CSV table of C-alpha atoms in Angstrom, one decimal:
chain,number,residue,atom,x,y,z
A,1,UNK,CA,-9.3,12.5,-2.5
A,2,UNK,CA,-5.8,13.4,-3.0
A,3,UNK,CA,-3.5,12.8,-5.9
A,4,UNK,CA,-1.4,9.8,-6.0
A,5,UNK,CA,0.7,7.9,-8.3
A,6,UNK,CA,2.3,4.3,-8.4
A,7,UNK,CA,5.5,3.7,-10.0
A,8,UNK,CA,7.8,0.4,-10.2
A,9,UNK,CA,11.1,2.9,-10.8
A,10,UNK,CA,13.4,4.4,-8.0
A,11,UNK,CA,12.8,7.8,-6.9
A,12,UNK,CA,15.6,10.4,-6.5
A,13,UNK,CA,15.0,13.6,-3.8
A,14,UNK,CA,14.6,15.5,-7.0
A,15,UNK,CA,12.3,13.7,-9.1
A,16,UNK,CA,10.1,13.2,-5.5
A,17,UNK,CA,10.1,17.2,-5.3
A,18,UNK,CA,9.3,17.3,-8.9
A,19,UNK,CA,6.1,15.6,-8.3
A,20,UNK,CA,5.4,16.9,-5.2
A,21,UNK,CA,5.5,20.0,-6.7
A,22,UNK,CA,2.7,19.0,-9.1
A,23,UNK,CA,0.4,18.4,-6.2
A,24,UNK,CA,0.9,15.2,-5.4
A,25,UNK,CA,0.9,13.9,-2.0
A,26,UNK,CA,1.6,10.2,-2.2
A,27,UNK,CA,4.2,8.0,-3.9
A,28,UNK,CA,3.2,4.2,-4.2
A,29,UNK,CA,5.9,1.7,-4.0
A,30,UNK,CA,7.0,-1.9,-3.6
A,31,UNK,CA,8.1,-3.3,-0.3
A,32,UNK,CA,10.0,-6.1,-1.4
A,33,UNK,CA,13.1,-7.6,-0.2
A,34,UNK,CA,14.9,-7.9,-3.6
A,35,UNK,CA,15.0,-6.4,-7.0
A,36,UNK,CA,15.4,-3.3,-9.0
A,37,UNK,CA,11.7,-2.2,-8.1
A,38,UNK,CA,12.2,-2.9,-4.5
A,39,UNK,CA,11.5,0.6,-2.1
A,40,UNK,CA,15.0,0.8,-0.2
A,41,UNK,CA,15.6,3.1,3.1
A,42,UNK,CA,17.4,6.0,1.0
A,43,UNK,CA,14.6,6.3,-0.9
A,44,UNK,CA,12.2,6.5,1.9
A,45,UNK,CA,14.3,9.4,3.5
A,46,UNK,CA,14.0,11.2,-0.1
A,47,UNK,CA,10.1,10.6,-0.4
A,48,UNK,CA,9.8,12.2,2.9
A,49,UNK,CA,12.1,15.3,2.4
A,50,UNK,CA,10.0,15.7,-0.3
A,51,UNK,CA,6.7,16.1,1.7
A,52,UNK,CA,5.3,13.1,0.0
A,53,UNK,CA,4.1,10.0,2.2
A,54,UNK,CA,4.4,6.5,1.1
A,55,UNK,CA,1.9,3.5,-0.1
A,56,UNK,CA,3.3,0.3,0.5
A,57,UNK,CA,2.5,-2.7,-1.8
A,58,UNK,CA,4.0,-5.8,-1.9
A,59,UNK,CA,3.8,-8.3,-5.1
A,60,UNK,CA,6.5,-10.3,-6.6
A,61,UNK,CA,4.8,-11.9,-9.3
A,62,UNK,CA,1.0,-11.1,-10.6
A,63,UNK,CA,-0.6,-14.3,-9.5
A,64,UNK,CA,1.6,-14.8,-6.5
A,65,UNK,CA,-2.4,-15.0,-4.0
A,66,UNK,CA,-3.4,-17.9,-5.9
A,67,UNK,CA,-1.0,-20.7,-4.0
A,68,UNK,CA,-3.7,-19.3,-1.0
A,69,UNK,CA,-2.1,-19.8,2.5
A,70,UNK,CA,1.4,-21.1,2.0
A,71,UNK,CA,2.2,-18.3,0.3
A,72,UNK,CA,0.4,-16.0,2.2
A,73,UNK,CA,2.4,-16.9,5.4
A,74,UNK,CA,5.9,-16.3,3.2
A,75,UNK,CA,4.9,-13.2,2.2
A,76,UNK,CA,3.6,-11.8,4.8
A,77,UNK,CA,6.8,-12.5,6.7
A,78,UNK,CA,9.0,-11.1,3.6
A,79,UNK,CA,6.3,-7.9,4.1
A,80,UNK,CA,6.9,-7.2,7.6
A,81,UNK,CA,10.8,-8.1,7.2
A,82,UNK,CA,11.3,-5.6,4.9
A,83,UNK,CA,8.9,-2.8,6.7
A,84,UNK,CA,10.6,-2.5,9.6
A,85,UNK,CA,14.1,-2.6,7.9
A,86,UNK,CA,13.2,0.5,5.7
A,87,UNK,CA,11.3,2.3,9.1
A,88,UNK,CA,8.2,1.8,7.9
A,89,UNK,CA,5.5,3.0,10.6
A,90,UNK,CA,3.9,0.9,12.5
A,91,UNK,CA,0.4,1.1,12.3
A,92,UNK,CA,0.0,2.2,8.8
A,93,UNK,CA,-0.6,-0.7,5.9
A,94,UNK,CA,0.9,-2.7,3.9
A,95,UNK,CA,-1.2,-3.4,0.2
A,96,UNK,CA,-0.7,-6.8,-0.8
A,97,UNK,CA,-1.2,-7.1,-5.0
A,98,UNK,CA,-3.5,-9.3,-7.4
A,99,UNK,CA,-2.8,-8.3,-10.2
A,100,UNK,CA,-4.4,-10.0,-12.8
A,101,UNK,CA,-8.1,-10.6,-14.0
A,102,UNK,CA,-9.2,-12.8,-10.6
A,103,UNK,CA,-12.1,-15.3,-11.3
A,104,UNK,CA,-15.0,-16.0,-8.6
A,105,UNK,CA,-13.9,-19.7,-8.1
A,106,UNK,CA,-10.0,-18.2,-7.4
A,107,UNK,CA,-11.6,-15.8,-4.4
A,108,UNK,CA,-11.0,-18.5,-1.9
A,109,UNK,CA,-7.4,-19.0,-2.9
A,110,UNK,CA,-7.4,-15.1,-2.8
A,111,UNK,CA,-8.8,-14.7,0.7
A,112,UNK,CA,-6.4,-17.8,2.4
A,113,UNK,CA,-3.7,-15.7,1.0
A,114,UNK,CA,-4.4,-12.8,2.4
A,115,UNK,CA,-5.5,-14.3,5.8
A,116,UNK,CA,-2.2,-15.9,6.2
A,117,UNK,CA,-0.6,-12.9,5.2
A,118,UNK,CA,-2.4,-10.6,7.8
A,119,UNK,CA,-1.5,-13.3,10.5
A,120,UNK,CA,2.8,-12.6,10.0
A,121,UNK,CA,2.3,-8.5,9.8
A,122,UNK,CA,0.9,-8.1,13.5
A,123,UNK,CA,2.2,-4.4,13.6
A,124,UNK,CA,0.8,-3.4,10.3
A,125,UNK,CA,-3.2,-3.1,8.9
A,126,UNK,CA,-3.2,-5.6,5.5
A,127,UNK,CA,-5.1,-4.0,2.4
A,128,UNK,CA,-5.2,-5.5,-1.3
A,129,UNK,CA,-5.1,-4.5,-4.7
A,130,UNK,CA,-7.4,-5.6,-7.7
A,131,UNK,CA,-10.4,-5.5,-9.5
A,132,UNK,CA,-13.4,-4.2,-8.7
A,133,UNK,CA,-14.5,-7.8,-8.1
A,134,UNK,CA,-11.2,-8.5,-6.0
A,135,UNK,CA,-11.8,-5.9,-3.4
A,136,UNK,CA,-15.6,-5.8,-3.3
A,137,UNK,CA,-15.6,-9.8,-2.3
A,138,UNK,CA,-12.3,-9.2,0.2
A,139,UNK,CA,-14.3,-6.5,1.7
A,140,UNK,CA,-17.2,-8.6,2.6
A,141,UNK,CA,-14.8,-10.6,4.6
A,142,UNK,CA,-13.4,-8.0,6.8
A,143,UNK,CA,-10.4,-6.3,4.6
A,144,UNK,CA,-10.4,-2.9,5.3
A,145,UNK,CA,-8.0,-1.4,3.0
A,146,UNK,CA,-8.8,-1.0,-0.4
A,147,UNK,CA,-6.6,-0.4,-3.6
A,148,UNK,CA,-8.7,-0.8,-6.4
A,149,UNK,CA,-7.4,-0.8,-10.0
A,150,UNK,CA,-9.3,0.2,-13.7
A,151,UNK,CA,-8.2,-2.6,-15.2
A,152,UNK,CA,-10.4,-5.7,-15.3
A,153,UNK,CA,-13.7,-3.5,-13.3
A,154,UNK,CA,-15.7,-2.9,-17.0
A,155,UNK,CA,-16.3,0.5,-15.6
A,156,UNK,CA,-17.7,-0.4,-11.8
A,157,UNK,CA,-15.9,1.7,-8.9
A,158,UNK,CA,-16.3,0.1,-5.3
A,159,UNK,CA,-17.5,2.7,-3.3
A,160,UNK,CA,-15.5,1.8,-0.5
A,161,UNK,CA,-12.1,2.0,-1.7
A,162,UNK,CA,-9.3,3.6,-0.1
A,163,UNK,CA,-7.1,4.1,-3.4
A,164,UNK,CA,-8.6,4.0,-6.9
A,165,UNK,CA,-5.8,4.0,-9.9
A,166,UNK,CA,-7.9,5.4,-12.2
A,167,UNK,CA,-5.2,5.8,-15.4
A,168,UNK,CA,-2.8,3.0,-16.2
A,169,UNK,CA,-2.1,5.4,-20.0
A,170,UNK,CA,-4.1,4.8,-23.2
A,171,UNK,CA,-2.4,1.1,-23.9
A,172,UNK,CA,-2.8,0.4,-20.4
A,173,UNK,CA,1.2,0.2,-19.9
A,174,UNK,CA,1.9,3.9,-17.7
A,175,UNK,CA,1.9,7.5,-18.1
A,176,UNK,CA,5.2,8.8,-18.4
A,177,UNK,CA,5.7,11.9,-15.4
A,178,UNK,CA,9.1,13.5,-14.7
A,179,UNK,CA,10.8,11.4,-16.7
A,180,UNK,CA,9.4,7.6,-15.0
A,181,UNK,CA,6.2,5.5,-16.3
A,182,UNK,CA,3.6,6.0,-13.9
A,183,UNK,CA,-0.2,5.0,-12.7
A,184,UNK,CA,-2.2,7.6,-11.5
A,185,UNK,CA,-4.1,7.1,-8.6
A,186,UNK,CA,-7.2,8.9,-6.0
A,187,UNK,CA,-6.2,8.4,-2.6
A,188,UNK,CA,-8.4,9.2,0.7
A,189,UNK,CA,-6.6,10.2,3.9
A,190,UNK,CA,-7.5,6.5,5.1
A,191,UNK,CA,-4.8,5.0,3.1
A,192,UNK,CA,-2.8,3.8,5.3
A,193,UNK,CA,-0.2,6.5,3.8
A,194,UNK,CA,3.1,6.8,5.8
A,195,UNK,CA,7.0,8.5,6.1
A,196,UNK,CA,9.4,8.5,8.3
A,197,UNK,CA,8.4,12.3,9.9
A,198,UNK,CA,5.3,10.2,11.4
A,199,UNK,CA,5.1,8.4,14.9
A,200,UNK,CA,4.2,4.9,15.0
A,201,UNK,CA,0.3,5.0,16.0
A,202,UNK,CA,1.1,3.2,19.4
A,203,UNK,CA,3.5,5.8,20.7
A,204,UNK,CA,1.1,8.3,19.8
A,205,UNK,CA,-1.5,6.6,21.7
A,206,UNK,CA,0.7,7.0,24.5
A,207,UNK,CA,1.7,10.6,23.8
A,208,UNK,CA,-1.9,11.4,24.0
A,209,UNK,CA,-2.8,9.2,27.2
A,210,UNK,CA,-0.4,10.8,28.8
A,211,UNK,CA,-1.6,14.4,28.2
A,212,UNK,CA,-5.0,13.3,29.3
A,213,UNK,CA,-3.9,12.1,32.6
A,214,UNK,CA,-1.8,15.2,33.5
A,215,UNK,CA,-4.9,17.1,32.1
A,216,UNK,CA,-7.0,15.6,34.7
A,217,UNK,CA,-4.3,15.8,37.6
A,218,UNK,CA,-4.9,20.2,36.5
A,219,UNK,CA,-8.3,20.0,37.2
């Protein structure tokens, strides 16, 4: 694990160095289309000068996965809009938030949300973000990428999460880090993590096929 934070303010090249300089080695931010918290393409080029790679998440509002499908289908669209216009690689994933205490009779709302979702972002892996209830049930139905958060988990960490943000502050409101309120945050190298120095995963693919076939027209 690797050390991560999540923020909802704008980082400059300087604060990213700042924190990069700590030993951190991932900023998470919001890909949405509007709004002060939104990431924008600037900022992507300063996360990456800084050496830091980038977790995507997209939420607009806390309880956003409850209206299931319909909304699913409009966000994922607004996800994969707003990827490719800040260069976001393709291949690497986009989080999609629930953010609030989820009950067991909202999981099916949750999981037609997120099914939707998936459908519109073709060129992206789809994780999610919640309790330790959210992601162990959206893991039994094939979700890969995991974000799981302290808050609502009464002390149970999934032991197959990608991302665990494991301080949200005393009050549960932030840490405050180089001057912006922050959660803190374990991250695996199967994140999904991404900048704008990497290739998208396809191109590689071909990169490497086509080594392998002049490799075998040496031998």
């Amino acid at each position: 694990m690797t050390k991560g934070f999540d923020c909802a303010s704008v980082l400059t090249l300087d604060t990213a160095k700042r924190f990069a300089a700590g030993g951190f080695s991932h900023a998470c931010r919001y890909l949405v289309p509007t709004g002060w918290k939104r990431l924008t393409k600037r900022e992507v080029d300063d996360i990456t000068k800084a050496g830091l790679k980038i977790i995507s998440v997209f939420e607009t509002t806390a309880d956003r996965a409850l209206g299931g499908s319909i909304n699913g289908s409009i966000d994922g669209l607004q996800a994969i809009q707003t990827a490719i216009s800040i260069g976001q690689t393709r291949g690497s994933v986009i989080y999609f938030a629930v953010d609030f205490e989820a009950q067991p009779e909202q999981m099916r709302a949750i999981q037609m949300y997120l099914e939707a979702a998936a459908y519109q972002i073709k060129d992206y892996e789809i994780g999610v973000y919640g309790s330790f209830a959210v992601v162990e049930v959206m893991r039994s139905i094939g979700i890969r990428y995991l974000w799981q958060t302290r808050a609502w988990s009464r002390g149970q960490v999934s032991t197959s999460v990608n991302i665990y943000q494991s301080d949200c502050g005393p009050t549960g409101g932030g840490l405050t880090l180089n001057g912006i309120l922050v959660d803190l945050d374990d991250i695996n190298d199967n994140a999904g993590g991404w900048n704008t120095v990497m290739i998208p995963v396809e191109d590689a693919n071909k990169i490497i096929k086509s080594l392998s076939e002049i490799g075998r027209a040496h031998v």
